[in-house]
mmCIF file of C-alpha atoms in Angstrom:
data_model
loop_
_atom_site.group_PDB
_atom_site.id
_atom_site.type_symbol
_atom_site.label_atom_id
_atom_site.label_comp_id
_atom_site.label_asym_id
_atom_site.label_seq_id
_atom_site.Cartn_x
_atom_site.Cartn_y
_atom_site.Cartn_z
ATOM 1 C CA MET A 256 -4.639 5.308 43.618
ATOM 2 C CA LYS A 257 -6.558 2.376 42.147
ATOM 3 C CA ASP A 258 -4.555 -0.411 40.576
ATOM 4 C CA PHE A 259 -4.913 -0.581 36.902
ATOM 5 C CA GLN A 260 -6.197 -4.058 35.887
ATOM 6 C CA ILE A 261 -5.278 -5.597 32.516
ATOM 7 C CA LYS A 262 -8.093 -7.616 31.022
ATOM 8 C CA GLU A 263 -7.348 -11.001 29.505
ATOM 9 C CA GLN A 264 -9.316 -12.692 26.801
ATOM 10 C CA ALA A 265 -10.036 -16.303 27.847
ATOM 11 C CA ASN A 266 -9.517 -18.284 24.602
ATOM 12 C CA VAL A 267 -6.132 -18.969 23.208
ATOM 13 C CA PHE A 268 -6.033 -18.473 19.351
ATOM 14 C CA ASP A 269 -3.999 -20.536 16.960
ATOM 15 C CA VAL A 270 -2.545 -17.280 15.605
ATOM 16 C CA VAL A 271 -2.594 -13.581 16.714
ATOM 17 C CA ILE A 272 -1.931 -11.135 13.872
ATOM 18 C CA VAL A 273 -1.129 -7.357 14.326
ATOM 19 C CA GLY A 274 -2.094 -5.286 11.382
ATOM 20 C CA SER A 275 -4.704 -5.850 8.601
ATOM 21 C CA GLY A 276 -2.728 -4.487 5.625
ATOM 22 C CA ALA A 277 -1.131 -6.464 2.757
ATOM 23 C CA GLY A 278 0.858 -8.780 5.089
ATOM 24 C CA GLY A 279 -1.522 -9.205 7.915
ATOM 25 C CA GLY A 280 -4.568 -9.533 5.649
ATOM 26 C CA MET A 281 -2.901 -12.174 3.553
ATOM 27 C CA ALA A 282 -1.886 -14.171 6.653
ATOM 28 C CA ALA A 283 -5.336 -13.970 7.947
ATOM 29 C CA TYR A 284 -6.938 -15.027 4.637
ATOM 30 C CA GLN A 285 -4.706 -18.122 4.151
ATOM 31 C CA LEU A 286 -4.704 -19.244 7.723
ATOM 32 C CA THR A 287 -8.515 -19.042 8.133
ATOM 33 C CA LYS A 288 -8.988 -20.830 4.888
ATOM 34 C CA ALA A 289 -6.816 -23.620 6.284
ATOM 35 C CA GLY A 290 -8.961 -23.771 9.392
ATOM 36 C CA ALA A 291 -6.911 -21.978 12.060
ATOM 37 C CA LYS A 292 -8.631 -19.714 14.585
ATOM 38 C CA VAL A 293 -7.059 -16.314 14.117
ATOM 39 C CA CYS A 294 -7.382 -13.034 16.024
ATOM 40 C CA LEU A 295 -6.603 -9.924 13.936
ATOM 41 C CA LEU A 296 -5.853 -6.617 15.749
ATOM 42 C CA GLU A 297 -6.237 -3.503 13.764
ATOM 43 C CA ALA A 298 -5.358 -0.013 15.292
ATOM 44 C CA GLY A 299 -8.025 1.731 13.039
ATOM 45 C CA GLY A 300 -11.767 1.361 12.423
ATOM 46 C CA TYR A 301 -13.731 -1.054 10.348
ATOM 47 C CA PHE A 302 -13.962 -0.303 6.610
ATOM 48 C CA ASP A 303 -15.856 -1.966 3.697
ATOM 49 C CA PRO A 304 -15.679 0.076 0.389
ATOM 50 C CA ALA A 305 -18.962 -1.622 -0.780
ATOM 51 C CA ASP A 306 -20.894 -0.576 2.373
ATOM 52 C CA PRO A 307 -23.010 2.587 1.526
ATOM 53 C CA LYS A 308 -21.911 4.401 4.699
ATOM 54 C CA TYR A 309 -18.252 4.333 3.474
ATOM 55 C CA ILE A 310 -18.767 4.951 -0.347
ATOM 56 C CA ASN A 311 -17.146 8.053 -1.634
ATOM 57 C CA GLN A 312 -16.791 7.026 -5.363
ATOM 58 C CA LEU A 313 -18.581 9.151 -7.979
ATOM 59 C CA LYS A 314 -19.058 12.251 -5.712
ATOM 60 C CA GLY A 315 -18.523 15.512 -7.470
ATOM 61 C CA PRO A 316 -16.061 18.171 -6.127
ATOM 62 C CA TRP A 317 -18.957 20.369 -5.065
ATOM 63 C CA GLU A 318 -19.981 17.712 -2.597
ATOM 64 C CA SER A 319 -16.982 18.285 -0.464
ATOM 65 C CA PRO A 320 -18.132 19.568 2.919
ATOM 66 C CA ARG A 321 -15.520 22.303 2.631
ATOM 67 C CA ARG A 322 -16.239 23.408 -0.873
ATOM 68 C CA GLY A 323 -12.636 24.084 -1.775
ATOM 69 C CA ALA A 324 -11.454 25.238 1.646
ATOM 70 C CA SER A 325 -8.493 23.490 3.272
ATOM 71 C CA THR A 326 -9.104 19.899 4.185
ATOM 72 C CA LEU A 327 -8.030 18.059 7.265
ATOM 73 C CA ARG A 328 -7.482 14.840 5.093
ATOM 74 C CA ALA A 329 -4.086 14.407 3.497
ATOM 75 C CA PHE A 330 -5.430 13.652 0.042
ATOM 76 C CA GLY A 331 -8.835 15.347 0.168
ATOM 77 C CA ASP A 332 -12.184 14.673 1.698
ATOM 78 C CA PHE A 333 -13.011 11.660 -0.469
ATOM 79 C CA ASP A 334 -9.798 9.765 -0.070
ATOM 80 C CA ALA A 335 -10.219 6.287 1.454
ATOM 81 C CA ALA A 336 -7.220 6.442 3.743
ATOM 82 C CA TRP A 337 -8.028 7.501 7.397
ATOM 83 C CA GLY A 338 -4.834 8.969 8.630
ATOM 84 C CA GLY A 339 -1.968 11.003 7.437
ATOM 85 C CA TRP A 340 1.657 11.873 8.256
ATOM 86 C CA GLU A 341 0.747 13.460 11.556
ATOM 87 C CA ILE A 342 -1.930 11.760 13.760
ATOM 88 C CA GLU A 343 -3.125 13.259 16.983
ATOM 89 C CA GLY A 344 -1.976 10.998 19.854
ATOM 90 C CA GLU A 345 0.569 9.249 17.686
ATOM 91 C CA PRO A 346 3.660 11.452 17.597
ATOM 92 C CA TYR A 347 7.016 10.281 16.521
ATOM 93 C CA THR A 348 10.441 11.971 16.387
ATOM 94 C CA ARG A 349 12.853 12.402 13.589
ATOM 95 C CA LYS A 350 16.619 12.167 14.064
ATOM 96 C CA LYS A 351 18.319 15.534 13.597
ATOM 97 C CA GLY A 352 19.174 16.196 9.990
ATOM 98 C CA THR A 353 16.608 13.801 8.630
ATOM 99 C CA GLU A 354 13.183 14.482 7.014
ATOM 100 C CA PHE A 355 11.588 11.151 7.326
ATOM 101 C CA ASP A 356 7.715 11.359 6.945
ATOM 102 C CA TRP A 357 5.719 8.441 8.072
ATOM 103 C CA PHE A 358 2.320 8.062 6.545
ATOM 104 C CA ARG A 359 -0.162 5.901 8.475
ATOM 105 C CA SER A 360 -3.565 4.722 7.428
ATOM 106 C CA ARG A 361 -5.584 3.729 10.446
ATOM 107 C CA MET A 362 -8.356 1.536 9.184
ATOM 108 C CA LEU A 363 -9.067 -2.058 8.091
ATOM 109 C CA GLY A 364 -6.678 -2.728 5.230
ATOM 110 C CA GLY A 365 -4.187 -0.201 6.296
ATOM 111 C CA ARG A 366 -2.214 1.470 3.534
ATOM 112 C CA THR A 367 -3.640 -0.920 0.908
ATOM 113 C CA ASN A 368 -6.373 1.783 0.789
ATOM 114 C CA HIS A 369 -3.836 4.336 -0.128
ATOM 115 C CA TRP A 370 -1.442 3.028 -2.836
ATOM 116 C CA GLY A 371 -1.230 3.199 -6.569
ATOM 117 C CA ARG A 372 -1.612 -0.573 -6.901
ATOM 118 C CA ILE A 373 1.540 -0.815 -9.025
ATOM 119 C CA SER A 374 2.203 -4.555 -8.727
ATOM 120 C CA LEU A 375 5.739 -5.451 -10.032
ATOM 121 C CA ARG A 376 7.790 -8.410 -9.190
ATOM 122 C CA PHE A 377 11.429 -8.396 -7.964
ATOM 123 C CA GLY A 378 13.534 -9.665 -10.898
ATOM 124 C CA PRO A 379 16.363 -12.185 -10.772
ATOM 125 C CA LYS A 380 18.995 -9.468 -10.454
ATOM 126 C CA ASP A 381 17.156 -7.873 -7.534
ATOM 127 C CA PHE A 382 17.855 -10.894 -5.381
ATOM 128 C CA LYS A 383 21.594 -10.801 -6.134
ATOM 129 C CA ARG A 384 22.488 -7.140 -6.238
ATOM 130 C CA LYS A 385 25.608 -7.358 -4.140
ATOM 131 C CA SER A 386 27.064 -9.795 -6.607
ATOM 132 C CA ILE A 387 26.324 -7.315 -9.331
ATOM 133 C CA ASP A 388 27.172 -3.843 -7.891
ATOM 134 C CA GLY A 389 28.752 -4.610 -4.508
ATOM 135 C CA LEU A 390 26.054 -2.832 -2.478
ATOM 136 C CA GLY A 391 23.969 -4.220 0.209
ATOM 137 C CA ASP A 392 23.587 -8.039 0.555
ATOM 138 C CA ASP A 393 22.390 -10.703 -1.680
ATOM 139 C CA TRP A 394 19.142 -12.441 -0.622
ATOM 140 C CA PRO A 395 19.488 -15.924 0.537
ATOM 141 C CA ILE A 396 16.782 -16.905 -1.945
ATOM 142 C CA SER A 397 16.344 -16.471 -5.650
ATOM 143 C CA TYR A 398 13.601 -15.304 -7.979
ATOM 144 C CA GLU A 399 13.087 -18.924 -8.934
ATOM 145 C CA ASP A 400 12.334 -19.802 -5.361
ATOM 146 C CA ILE A 401 9.624 -17.065 -5.111
ATOM 147 C CA ALA A 402 8.067 -17.220 -8.595
ATOM 148 C CA PRO A 403 5.453 -19.838 -7.754
ATOM 149 C CA TYR A 404 4.278 -17.667 -4.794
ATOM 150 C CA TYR A 405 4.067 -14.637 -7.085
ATOM 151 C CA ASP A 406 1.882 -16.526 -9.388
ATOM 152 C CA GLU A 407 -0.527 -17.580 -6.654
ATOM 153 C CA VAL A 408 -0.676 -13.911 -5.302
ATOM 154 C CA ASP A 409 -1.342 -12.550 -8.704
ATOM 155 C CA LYS A 410 -4.031 -15.064 -9.524
ATOM 156 C CA LEU A 411 -5.789 -14.082 -6.336
ATOM 157 C CA ILE A 412 -5.541 -10.285 -6.388
ATOM 158 C CA GLY A 413 -5.673 -9.803 -10.231
ATOM 159 C CA VAL A 414 -3.076 -7.910 -12.150
ATOM 160 C CA PHE A 415 -3.395 -6.458 -15.597
ATOM 161 C CA GLY A 416 -0.438 -6.165 -17.966
ATOM 162 C CA THR A 417 1.252 -7.674 -20.908
ATOM 163 C CA ARG A 418 3.921 -10.437 -21.260
ATOM 164 C CA GLU A 419 7.122 -8.755 -22.574
ATOM 165 C CA GLY A 420 9.831 -11.257 -21.853
ATOM 166 C CA LEU A 421 12.154 -8.667 -20.184
ATOM 167 C CA ALA A 422 15.172 -10.101 -18.302
ATOM 168 C CA ASN A 423 14.705 -8.381 -15.010
ATOM 169 C CA ASP A 424 10.916 -7.579 -15.245
ATOM 170 C CA PRO A 425 9.401 -10.954 -14.884
ATOM 171 C CA ASP A 426 6.073 -11.594 -16.532
ATOM 172 C CA SER A 427 2.993 -12.733 -14.560
ATOM 173 C CA ILE A 428 -0.440 -14.212 -15.266
ATOM 174 C CA TYR A 429 -2.050 -11.083 -16.522
ATOM 175 C CA LEU A 430 -5.547 -9.796 -17.046
ATOM 176 C CA PRO A 431 -6.048 -7.685 -20.246
ATOM 177 C CA ALA A 432 -4.394 -4.265 -20.061
ATOM 178 C CA PRO A 433 -6.584 -1.166 -20.589
ATOM 179 C CA LYS A 434 -5.963 0.704 -23.913
ATOM 180 C CA PRO A 435 -3.606 3.790 -23.780
ATOM 181 C CA ARG A 436 -5.256 7.147 -23.762
ATOM 182 C CA LEU A 437 -4.310 10.078 -25.854
ATOM 183 C CA HIS A 438 -1.571 11.392 -23.715
ATOM 184 C CA GLU A 439 -0.176 7.915 -23.320
ATOM 185 C CA LEU A 440 -0.179 7.356 -27.097
ATOM 186 C CA MET A 441 1.822 10.498 -27.445
ATOM 187 C CA LEU A 442 4.360 9.425 -24.862
ATOM 188 C CA MET A 443 4.802 6.049 -26.479
ATOM 189 C CA GLU A 444 5.423 7.549 -29.844
ATOM 190 C CA ALA A 445 7.934 10.146 -28.386
ATOM 191 C CA ASN A 446 9.725 7.514 -26.382
ATOM 192 C CA LYS A 447 10.361 5.460 -29.546
ATOM 193 C CA LYS A 448 12.695 8.321 -30.552
ATOM 194 C CA THR A 449 14.367 8.552 -27.172
ATOM 195 C CA GLY A 450 14.843 4.851 -26.840
ATOM 196 C CA VAL A 451 12.938 4.661 -23.439
ATOM 197 C CA LEU A 452 11.012 1.407 -23.308
ATOM 198 C CA THR A 453 7.248 2.156 -22.659
ATOM 199 C CA ILE A 454 4.862 -0.775 -22.028
ATOM 200 C CA PRO A 455 1.441 -1.373 -20.568
ATOM 201 C CA SER A 456 1.333 -0.848 -16.756
ATOM 202 C CA ARG A 457 1.130 -3.774 -14.299
ATOM 203 C CA LEU A 458 -1.505 -2.774 -11.697
ATOM 204 C CA SER A 459 -3.789 -4.817 -9.374
ATOM 205 C CA MET A 460 -6.978 -3.693 -10.830
ATOM 206 C CA LEU A 461 -9.612 -5.953 -12.437
ATOM 207 C CA THR A 462 -10.223 -5.418 -16.228
ATOM 208 C CA LYS A 463 -12.473 -8.484 -15.965
ATOM 209 C CA PRO A 464 -14.333 -10.103 -13.026
ATOM 210 C CA ILE A 465 -12.403 -12.818 -11.102
ATOM 211 C CA ASN A 466 -12.738 -14.518 -7.701
ATOM 212 C CA GLY A 467 -16.382 -13.174 -7.254
ATOM 213 C CA ARG A 468 -15.189 -9.599 -7.660
ATOM 214 C CA GLY A 469 -16.503 -6.928 -10.009
ATOM 215 C CA GLU A 470 -14.864 -5.339 -13.039
ATOM 216 C CA CYS A 471 -13.281 -1.902 -13.143
ATOM 217 C CA PHE A 472 -15.746 0.670 -14.418
ATOM 218 C CA TYR A 473 -13.030 3.263 -15.105
ATOM 219 C CA CYS A 474 -14.164 5.948 -12.799
ATOM 220 C CA GLY A 475 -10.496 6.655 -12.064
ATOM 221 C CA GLN A 476 -11.041 6.950 -8.386
ATOM 222 C CA CYS A 477 -9.348 3.866 -6.795
ATOM 223 C CA SER A 478 -7.984 6.029 -3.962
ATOM 224 C CA ARG A 479 -11.571 6.392 -2.624
ATOM 225 C CA GLY A 480 -12.089 2.592 -2.207
ATOM 226 C CA CYS A 481 -13.823 0.547 -4.857
ATOM 227 C CA MET A 482 -17.474 -0.366 -4.281
ATOM 228 C CA ALA A 483 -17.137 -3.196 -6.944
ATOM 229 C CA TYR A 484 -14.041 -4.639 -5.238
ATOM 230 C CA ALA A 485 -12.270 -4.235 -8.568
ATOM 231 C CA ASP A 486 -9.055 -3.031 -7.115
ATOM 232 C CA PHE A 487 -6.807 -4.810 -4.507
ATOM 233 C CA SER A 488 -7.262 -3.669 -1.036
ATOM 234 C CA SER A 489 -6.689 -5.967 1.867
ATOM 235 C CA SER A 490 -10.124 -5.202 3.510
ATOM 236 C CA SER A 491 -12.207 -6.306 0.440
ATOM 237 C CA VAL A 492 -9.937 -9.005 -1.090
ATOM 238 C CA LEU A 493 -8.535 -10.642 2.033
ATOM 239 C CA VAL A 494 -10.010 -9.767 5.427
ATOM 240 C CA ILE A 495 -13.774 -9.630 4.558
ATOM 241 C CA PRO A 496 -13.520 -13.124 2.884
ATOM 242 C CA ALA A 497 -11.424 -14.336 5.953
ATOM 243 C CA MET A 498 -14.313 -13.245 8.129
ATOM 244 C CA LYS A 499 -16.824 -15.302 6.163
ATOM 245 C CA THR A 500 -14.921 -18.404 7.085
ATOM 246 C CA GLY A 501 -16.057 -18.107 10.724
ATOM 247 C CA ASN A 502 -12.530 -18.503 11.786
ATOM 248 C CA LEU A 503 -11.485 -14.890 12.220
ATOM 249 C CA THR A 504 -11.964 -12.694 15.216
ATOM 250 C CA LEU A 505 -11.379 -9.066 14.138
ATOM 251 C CA ILE A 506 -10.727 -6.403 16.881
ATOM 252 C CA ASN A 507 -10.720 -2.819 15.543
ATOM 253 C CA ASN A 508 -9.247 0.231 17.312
ATOM 254 C CA ALA A 509 -6.777 -2.010 19.097
ATOM 255 C CA MET A 510 -3.393 -0.277 19.391
ATOM 256 C CA ALA A 511 -0.927 -3.069 20.053
ATOM 257 C CA ARG A 512 1.497 -2.218 22.960
ATOM 258 C CA GLU A 513 3.784 -5.134 23.505
ATOM 259 C CA VAL A 514 4.414 -8.668 22.366
ATOM 260 C CA LEU A 515 4.093 -10.923 25.515
ATOM 261 C CA THR A 516 6.617 -13.725 26.015
ATOM 262 C CA ASP A 517 6.957 -16.730 28.510
ATOM 263 C CA GLU A 518 9.880 -17.573 30.717
ATOM 264 C CA THR A 519 11.627 -19.181 27.726
ATOM 265 C CA GLY A 520 11.352 -15.957 25.742
ATOM 266 C CA LYS A 521 8.893 -17.320 23.193
ATOM 267 C CA ALA A 522 5.961 -15.106 22.073
ATOM 268 C CA THR A 523 2.623 -15.986 23.706
ATOM 269 C CA GLY A 524 0.369 -13.087 22.700
ATOM 270 C CA ILE A 525 -0.200 -9.368 22.432
ATOM 271 C CA SER A 526 -1.135 -6.566 24.921
ATOM 272 C CA TYR A 527 -3.128 -3.945 23.288
ATOM 273 C CA VAL A 528 -4.976 -0.772 24.244
ATOM 274 C CA ASN A 529 -8.514 0.090 23.071
ATOM 275 C CA LYS A 530 -7.977 3.546 21.653
ATOM 276 C CA TYR A 531 -11.473 4.952 22.894
ATOM 277 C CA THR A 532 -11.716 3.458 26.350
ATOM 278 C CA LEU A 533 -7.925 3.172 26.942
ATOM 279 C CA GLU A 534 -8.552 -0.237 28.539
ATOM 280 C CA GLU A 535 -5.679 -2.627 28.129
ATOM 281 C CA THR A 536 -6.359 -6.217 27.132
ATOM 282 C CA THR A 537 -4.100 -9.212 26.530
ATOM 283 C CA VAL A 538 -4.891 -11.784 23.755
ATOM 284 C CA LYS A 539 -3.088 -15.056 23.695
ATOM 285 C CA GLY A 540 -1.910 -17.060 20.686
ATOM 286 C CA LYS A 541 0.112 -20.074 19.941
ATOM 287 C CA ILE A 542 1.751 -18.042 17.101
ATOM 288 C CA VAL A 543 2.126 -14.332 16.900
ATOM 289 C CA ILE A 544 2.628 -12.478 13.591
ATOM 290 C CA LEU A 545 3.702 -8.712 13.488
ATOM 291 C CA ALA A 546 2.502 -7.221 10.151
ATOM 292 C CA ALA A 547 2.040 -3.607 11.344
ATOM 293 C CA SER A 548 4.388 -2.013 8.750
ATOM 294 C CA ALA A 549 8.165 -1.642 9.298
ATOM 295 C CA CYS A 550 7.841 1.268 11.748
ATOM 296 C CA GLU A 551 5.040 -0.131 13.954
ATOM 297 C CA SER A 552 6.445 -3.592 13.998
ATOM 298 C CA SER A 553 9.834 -2.273 15.044
ATOM 299 C CA ARG A 554 8.090 -0.129 17.792
ATOM 300 C CA LEU A 555 6.407 -3.338 19.145
ATOM 301 C CA LEU A 556 9.610 -5.327 19.027
ATOM 302 C CA LEU A 557 11.491 -2.599 20.911
ATOM 303 C CA ASN A 558 8.652 -2.345 23.523
ATOM 304 C CA SER A 559 8.793 -6.044 24.152
ATOM 305 C CA LYS A 560 11.650 -6.143 26.730
ATOM 306 C CA SER A 561 12.102 -8.959 29.140
ATOM 307 C CA ALA A 562 14.789 -10.874 31.028
ATOM 308 C CA ASN A 563 15.290 -12.938 27.744
ATOM 309 C CA HIS A 564 15.140 -9.849 25.493
ATOM 310 C CA GLN A 565 16.731 -7.050 27.243
ATOM 311 C CA ASN A 566 17.131 -4.909 24.092
ATOM 312 C CA GLY A 567 13.717 -5.794 22.797
ATOM 313 C CA LEU A 568 12.327 -8.831 21.049
ATOM 314 C CA ALA A 569 14.416 -10.208 18.156
ATOM 315 C CA ASN A 570 16.886 -7.520 18.568
ATOM 316 C CA ALA A 571 20.059 -9.240 19.596
ATOM 317 C CA SER A 572 21.702 -7.516 16.615
ATOM 318 C CA GLY A 573 20.757 -4.096 17.901
ATOM 319 C CA VAL A 574 19.476 -2.980 14.547
ATOM 320 C CA VAL A 575 15.705 -3.195 15.001
ATOM 321 C CA GLY A 576 14.270 0.261 14.164
ATOM 322 C CA LYS A 577 17.329 1.340 12.288
ATOM 323 C CA TYR A 578 17.975 1.690 8.630
ATOM 324 C CA LEU A 579 14.307 2.140 7.883
ATOM 325 C CA HIS A 580 13.480 3.947 4.672
ATOM 326 C CA ASP A 581 10.601 4.789 2.340
ATOM 327 C CA SER A 582 10.296 4.697 -1.340
ATOM 328 C CA THR A 583 11.846 7.782 -3.069
ATOM 329 C CA GLY A 584 10.946 9.626 -6.228
ATOM 330 C CA ALA A 585 10.733 12.924 -7.959
ATOM 331 C CA SER A 586 8.120 14.362 -10.222
ATOM 332 C CA ARG A 587 8.046 16.679 -13.249
ATOM 333 C CA SER A 588 5.067 18.174 -15.070
ATOM 334 C CA ALA A 589 4.574 20.025 -18.326
ATOM 335 C CA PHE A 590 1.808 21.903 -20.270
ATOM 336 C CA ILE A 591 1.392 20.974 -23.929
ATOM 337 C CA PRO A 592 -0.055 23.849 -25.873
ATOM 338 C CA HIS A 593 -0.559 21.535 -28.861
ATOM 339 C CA LEU A 594 -3.323 19.716 -26.908
ATOM 340 C CA THR A 595 -5.338 22.909 -26.230
ATOM 341 C CA ASN A 596 -8.730 23.498 -28.080
ATOM 342 C CA ARG A 597 -8.595 19.927 -29.402
ATOM 343 C CA LYS A 598 -11.443 17.482 -29.925
ATOM 344 C CA ARG A 599 -12.365 15.819 -26.611
ATOM 345 C CA PHE A 600 -12.070 12.055 -26.280
ATOM 346 C CA ASN A 601 -13.111 9.674 -23.540
ATOM 347 C CA GLU A 602 -10.129 9.730 -21.212
ATOM 348 C CA ASP A 603 -11.634 7.512 -18.445
ATOM 349 C CA GLY A 604 -9.475 4.876 -17.187
ATOM 350 C CA VAL A 605 -8.196 3.040 -14.173
ATOM 351 C CA GLY A 606 -7.136 4.975 -11.162
ATOM 352 C CA GLY A 607 -3.654 5.314 -12.342
ATOM 353 C CA MET A 608 -1.283 4.977 -15.403
ATOM 354 C CA HIS A 609 -2.068 2.711 -18.316
ATOM 355 C CA VAL A 610 1.577 2.687 -19.462
ATOM 356 C CA TYR A 611 4.963 3.080 -17.768
ATOM 357 C CA SER A 612 8.731 2.679 -18.406
ATOM 358 C CA PRO A 613 10.342 -0.225 -16.662
ATOM 359 C CA TRP A 614 13.531 0.183 -14.588
ATOM 360 C CA TRP A 615 16.286 1.339 -16.860
ATOM 361 C CA LEU A 616 19.796 3.048 -16.922
ATOM 362 C CA ASP A 617 20.983 0.962 -13.878
ATOM 363 C CA ASN A 618 24.423 2.486 -12.745
ATOM 364 C CA SER A 619 25.845 3.337 -16.108
ATOM 365 C CA LYS A 620 24.972 7.044 -16.512
ATOM 366 C CA LEU A 621 23.807 8.057 -13.102
ATOM 367 C CA ASP A 622 25.403 9.237 -9.896
ATOM 368 C CA PHE A 623 23.178 6.899 -7.841
ATOM 369 C CA PRO A 624 22.902 3.040 -8.191
ATOM 370 C CA ARG A 625 20.254 0.847 -9.779
ATOM 371 C CA GLY A 626 18.359 3.404 -12.021
ATOM 372 C CA TYR A 627 14.634 4.126 -11.815
ATOM 373 C CA HIS A 628 11.381 3.600 -13.535
ATOM 374 C CA ILE A 629 8.886 6.209 -14.862
ATOM 375 C CA GLU A 630 5.237 6.465 -14.013
ATOM 376 C CA TYR A 631 3.217 8.609 -16.542
ATOM 377 C CA GLY A 632 0.139 10.661 -15.835
ATOM 378 C CA GLY A 633 -1.737 13.178 -17.918
ATOM 379 C CA GLY A 634 -5.048 14.006 -19.803
ATOM 380 C CA GLN A 635 -7.858 16.316 -19.256
ATOM 381 C CA ARG A 636 -10.173 15.686 -16.321
ATOM 382 C CA MET A 637 -12.817 17.401 -14.315
ATOM 383 C CA PRO A 638 -11.297 20.009 -12.031
ATOM 384 C CA GLY A 639 -11.058 19.055 -8.377
ATOM 385 C CA TYR A 640 -11.687 21.385 -5.483
ATOM 386 C CA GLY A 641 -8.897 23.822 -5.092
ATOM 387 C CA PHE A 642 -8.400 23.859 -8.931
ATOM 388 C CA GLY A 643 -6.798 26.993 -10.380
ATOM 389 C CA PHE A 644 -4.867 28.131 -7.205
ATOM 390 C CA GLY A 645 -1.580 29.716 -8.197
ATOM 391 C CA MET A 646 -2.725 30.997 -11.648
ATOM 392 C CA GLU A 647 -1.206 34.340 -10.908
ATOM 393 C CA ASN A 648 2.315 32.697 -11.209
ATOM 394 C CA VAL A 649 1.624 31.530 -14.799
ATOM 395 C CA ASN A 650 3.415 33.291 -17.724
ATOM 396 C CA GLY A 651 5.645 35.186 -15.309
ATOM 397 C CA LYS A 652 2.805 37.400 -13.845
#
C-alpha cells in the first residue's frame, strides 16, 4: 500500500482563517486592509452575485428547470445558498431525543448568503441577564464596551432603520427606512389597539448607495444574491474587497480537517482536504482563526488532539461541542378576506419585512424567559413554482 503524502504549502502566512462567512470574512477584510498576508480557507465554491454566471435575480418561476417539480435545493432553484440541512458526504448524528437540524451553506460567504439580514444589536440588558433573571451568565463586558464597534460595523455594511430611543434596543447609524406597504400599514394600525410596539425594521440592505455599492432596487429577492451588492453578504462586502488588496490568498473547496500545533501546544496552521481531489494539504500561519460556524469550529477543535490537548484543542473544560443551539421561532399565517378584489398597489420592497415589533413581554406573562420579537410578512406577490398545492384542504373540502 502506497504511503499517503500530505502536501505542505511553502509560505507561512501572517494569519490563516477557516470560514468565509460573517466572522471569517470580517477578519479577512480588516487584516488585509491593515497589510497582513492572509490565507482564507472555504469549504465551498467561489461565488460573486454580480458575476453573470451566478445571477439568479429577476428570473421568473417558469424559468425553473423543474417547472414546479420538487427541487433538490432547500429553498428553491434560484436561492443563493449552496447547501442544505443534509449534504452528501457530510453526515452528522443527533443525540437521541433531539431534533437538531444543521443548515450549511457551502460557498464563499457561507450563510450570509442565506439569512434575512435582520441586524439588531444586543442591548444593555442582554449583557447582564443573569443579574436580571438568574439564568445563564453575565458577559464580562458591557454594551458600552461594544457600542463603538457596532457603529463601525453598521457604517461598513449599511443598516436601515429609525432612531427610537428604546432602552434595550439600541439605535444605530441608520440609512433611511423603506416605507411600509399596505399590509404593514394595516398591522401598525391594528397594533396601536393591542399596545404592541411596531417600528421600521433594521436590516442590512442599502436604501442609498454607500462604500461603492449599489442601491436596493426593491426586487424582493435578497435570498438570490444581489447583483448590485445592495445587501450585506460576506462575499461581496468583505471577501471580494479583501482580495483587491493583494494580501488575500483564497482557497475554495478546502475542507479543514485539523488545527496543527507545535510542541508547546500553540496553533501553527491548518490541515485541509481538497473536496474534489481528496488531496490533503497543510497551510501554516503565525495566527489561526476558526470562523467556520459553531458546529464546524467545534468539530475542528475536537479533531485537533495532541499530547498537549488530549481532549481536543481549547477543550480543557470538556464542553466544546456541547450546549450548541440554533435560533428558535414559530410562525402563524392568516387570510384576510377584506383584502380580496381590492385595488392593486405597488408592493415591491426589500427582501424582507419593512416593520417589526421589538423584543417584548420579557418574563412577565410567559412560561419561558425573555420574551420574543415579531417579524411580519404579507402582501400580494407573483405566485412561485408550486403555488396552489394543498388547495383541496381549503374551506374544509
